[in-house]
Amino acid sequence: MELTAEISLYPLQEDYEPPIRALIDDLADEAGLTVVTNAMSTQLRGDFDTVMRTVARALRASAERFGRQVLVCKFIPGALAIDAAR
């Protein structure tokens, strides 16, 4: 089953860009996922289990490296279009 997710990370620190960039890079390293970013969020699309496992792993790694943060997620079953042109 395919899954599309939209996520936004809110690091609870003044220098917020490094944790966001690191999380996006970590997500993009996962084979089999389509990852698209824009100014507001990051979208992921792929196999349900792969998306869920990758988000969980990336959040754990980010929290261990950068400390407290908030991750807001929306999950939609199915393979939605997430191209950057929209």
PDB file of C-alpha atoms in Angstrom:
ATOM      1  CA  MET A   1       0.000   0.000   0.000  1.00  0.00           C
ATOM      2  CA  GLU A   2       1.285   3.445  -0.925  1.00  0.00           C
ATOM      3  CA  LEU A   3       1.324   6.353   1.544  1.00  0.00           C
ATOM      4  CA  THR A   4       1.765  10.096   1.051  1.00  0.00           C
ATOM      5  CA  ALA A   5       2.891  12.216   3.997  1.00  0.00           C
ATOM      6  CA  GLU A   6       3.380  15.918   4.576  1.00  0.00           C
ATOM      7  CA  ILE A   7       5.651  16.854   7.466  1.00  0.00           C
ATOM      8  CA  SER A   8       6.923  20.025   9.086  1.00  0.00           C
ATOM      9  CA  LEU A   9       9.673  20.120  11.711  1.00  0.00           C
ATOM     10  CA  TYR A  10       9.785  22.871  14.334  1.00  0.00           C
ATOM     11  CA  PRO A  11      13.043  22.732  16.313  1.00  0.00           C
ATOM     12  CA  LEU A  12      12.722  24.303  19.751  1.00  0.00           C
ATOM     13  CA  GLN A  13      15.915  26.299  19.425  1.00  0.00           C
ATOM     14  CA  GLU A  14      17.038  29.610  17.972  1.00  0.00           C
ATOM     15  CA  ASP A  15      19.215  28.139  15.206  1.00  0.00           C
ATOM     16  CA  TYR A  16      16.420  26.143  13.558  1.00  0.00           C
ATOM     17  CA  GLU A  17      17.778  25.598  10.032  1.00  0.00           C
ATOM     18  CA  PRO A  18      20.421  22.875  10.689  1.00  0.00           C
ATOM     19  CA  PRO A  19      17.928  20.413  12.246  1.00  0.00           C
ATOM     20  CA  ILE A  20      15.443  20.955   9.414  1.00  0.00           C
ATOM     21  CA  ARG A  21      18.065  20.460   6.714  1.00  0.00           C
ATOM     22  CA  ALA A  22      19.462  17.378   8.451  1.00  0.00           C
ATOM     23  CA  LEU A  23      16.006  15.788   8.725  1.00  0.00           C
ATOM     24  CA  ILE A  24      15.266  16.427   5.040  1.00  0.00           C
ATOM     25  CA  ASP A  25      18.650  14.966   4.035  1.00  0.00           C
ATOM     26  CA  ASP A  26      18.013  11.909   6.202  1.00  0.00           C
ATOM     27  CA  LEU A  27      14.595  11.353   4.611  1.00  0.00           C
ATOM     28  CA  ALA A  28      15.967  11.844   1.090  1.00  0.00           C
ATOM     29  CA  ASP A  29      18.635   9.168   1.684  1.00  0.00           C
ATOM     30  CA  GLU A  30      15.969   6.441   1.939  1.00  0.00           C
ATOM     31  CA  ALA A  31      15.751   4.405  -1.262  1.00  0.00           C
ATOM     32  CA  GLY A  32      12.258   4.014  -2.673  1.00  0.00           C
ATOM     33  CA  LEU A  33      10.847   7.271  -1.333  1.00  0.00           C
ATOM     34  CA  THR A  34       9.978  10.362  -3.320  1.00  0.00           C
ATOM     35  CA  VAL A  35      10.822  13.454  -1.250  1.00  0.00           C
ATOM     36  CA  VAL A  36       9.819  16.986  -2.287  1.00  0.00           C
ATOM     37  CA  THR A  37      10.386  20.108  -0.211  1.00  0.00           C
ATOM     38  CA  ASN A  38       9.000  23.622  -0.416  1.00  0.00           C
ATOM     39  CA  ALA A  39       8.991  26.684   1.842  1.00  0.00           C
ATOM     40  CA  MET A  40       6.271  25.274   4.110  1.00  0.00           C
ATOM     41  CA  SER A  41       6.784  21.512   4.384  1.00  0.00           C
ATOM     42  CA  THR A  42       8.274  18.301   3.053  1.00  0.00           C
ATOM     43  CA  GLN A  43       6.210  15.691   1.239  1.00  0.00           C
ATOM     44  CA  LEU A  44       7.071  11.996   1.099  1.00  0.00           C
ATOM     45  CA  ARG A  45       5.577   9.238  -0.999  1.00  0.00           C
ATOM     46  CA  GLY A  46       6.308   5.537  -1.021  1.00  0.00           C
ATOM     47  CA  ASP A  47       5.459   2.205   0.497  1.00  0.00           C
ATOM     48  CA  PHE A  48       3.415   2.630   3.700  1.00  0.00           C
ATOM     49  CA  ASP A  49       5.851   0.764   5.935  1.00  0.00           C
ATOM     50  CA  THR A  50       8.880   2.480   4.409  1.00  0.00           C
ATOM     51  CA  VAL A  51       7.415   5.965   4.931  1.00  0.00           C
ATOM     52  CA  MET A  52       6.429   5.259   8.547  1.00  0.00           C
ATOM     53  CA  ARG A  53       9.729   3.561   9.407  1.00  0.00           C
ATOM     54  CA  THR A  54      11.768   6.332   7.760  1.00  0.00           C
ATOM     55  CA  VAL A  55       9.898   9.158   9.505  1.00  0.00           C
ATOM     56  CA  ALA A  56      10.277   7.421  12.882  1.00  0.00           C
ATOM     57  CA  ARG A  57      13.990   6.755  12.340  1.00  0.00           C
ATOM     58  CA  ALA A  58      14.690  10.290  11.090  1.00  0.00           C
ATOM     59  CA  LEU A  59      12.827  11.895  14.001  1.00  0.00           C
ATOM     60  CA  ARG A  60      14.707   9.788  16.554  1.00  0.00           C
ATOM     61  CA  ALA A  61      18.066  10.660  14.968  1.00  0.00           C
ATOM     62  CA  SER A  62      17.147  14.347  14.821  1.00  0.00           C
ATOM     63  CA  ALA A  63      16.015  14.466  18.448  1.00  0.00           C
ATOM     64  CA  GLU A  64      19.156  12.674  19.609  1.00  0.00           C
ATOM     65  CA  ARG A  65      21.349  15.090  17.649  1.00  0.00           C
ATOM     66  CA  PHE A  66      19.499  18.400  18.104  1.00  0.00           C
ATOM     67  CA  GLY A  67      17.266  18.016  21.158  1.00  0.00           C
ATOM     68  CA  ARG A  68      13.609  18.916  21.587  1.00  0.00           C
ATOM     69  CA  GLN A  69      11.490  19.577  18.528  1.00  0.00           C
ATOM     70  CA  VAL A  70       7.951  19.266  17.217  1.00  0.00           C
ATOM     71  CA  LEU A  71       7.113  17.206  14.112  1.00  0.00           C
ATOM     72  CA  VAL A  72       3.712  17.843  12.553  1.00  0.00           C
ATOM     73  CA  CYS A  73       2.563  15.120  10.135  1.00  0.00           C
ATOM     74  CA  LYS A  74      -0.346  14.450   7.816  1.00  0.00           C
ATOM     75  CA  PHE A  75      -0.671  10.947   6.387  1.00  0.00           C
ATOM     76  CA  ILE A  76      -2.886  10.175   3.405  1.00  0.00           C
ATOM     77  CA  PRO A  77      -3.226   6.594   2.128  1.00  0.00           C
ATOM     78  CA  GLY A  78      -2.435   6.401  -1.580  1.00  0.00           C
ATOM     79  CA  ALA A  79       0.136   7.848  -3.955  1.00  0.00           C
ATOM     80  CA  LEU A  80      -0.745  11.521  -4.337  1.00  0.00           C
ATOM     81  CA  ALA A  81       1.056  13.844  -6.749  1.00  0.00           C
ATOM     82  CA  ILE A  82       3.736  15.773  -4.841  1.00  0.00           C
ATOM     83  CA  ASP A  83       5.711  17.350  -7.669  1.00  0.00           C
ATOM     84  CA  ALA A  84       7.509  20.629  -7.014  1.00  0.00           C
ATOM     85  CA  ALA A  85       5.649  22.493  -9.772  1.00  0.00           C
ATOM     86  CA  ARG A  86       2.388  22.653  -7.842  1.00  0.00           C
TER      87      ARG A  86
END
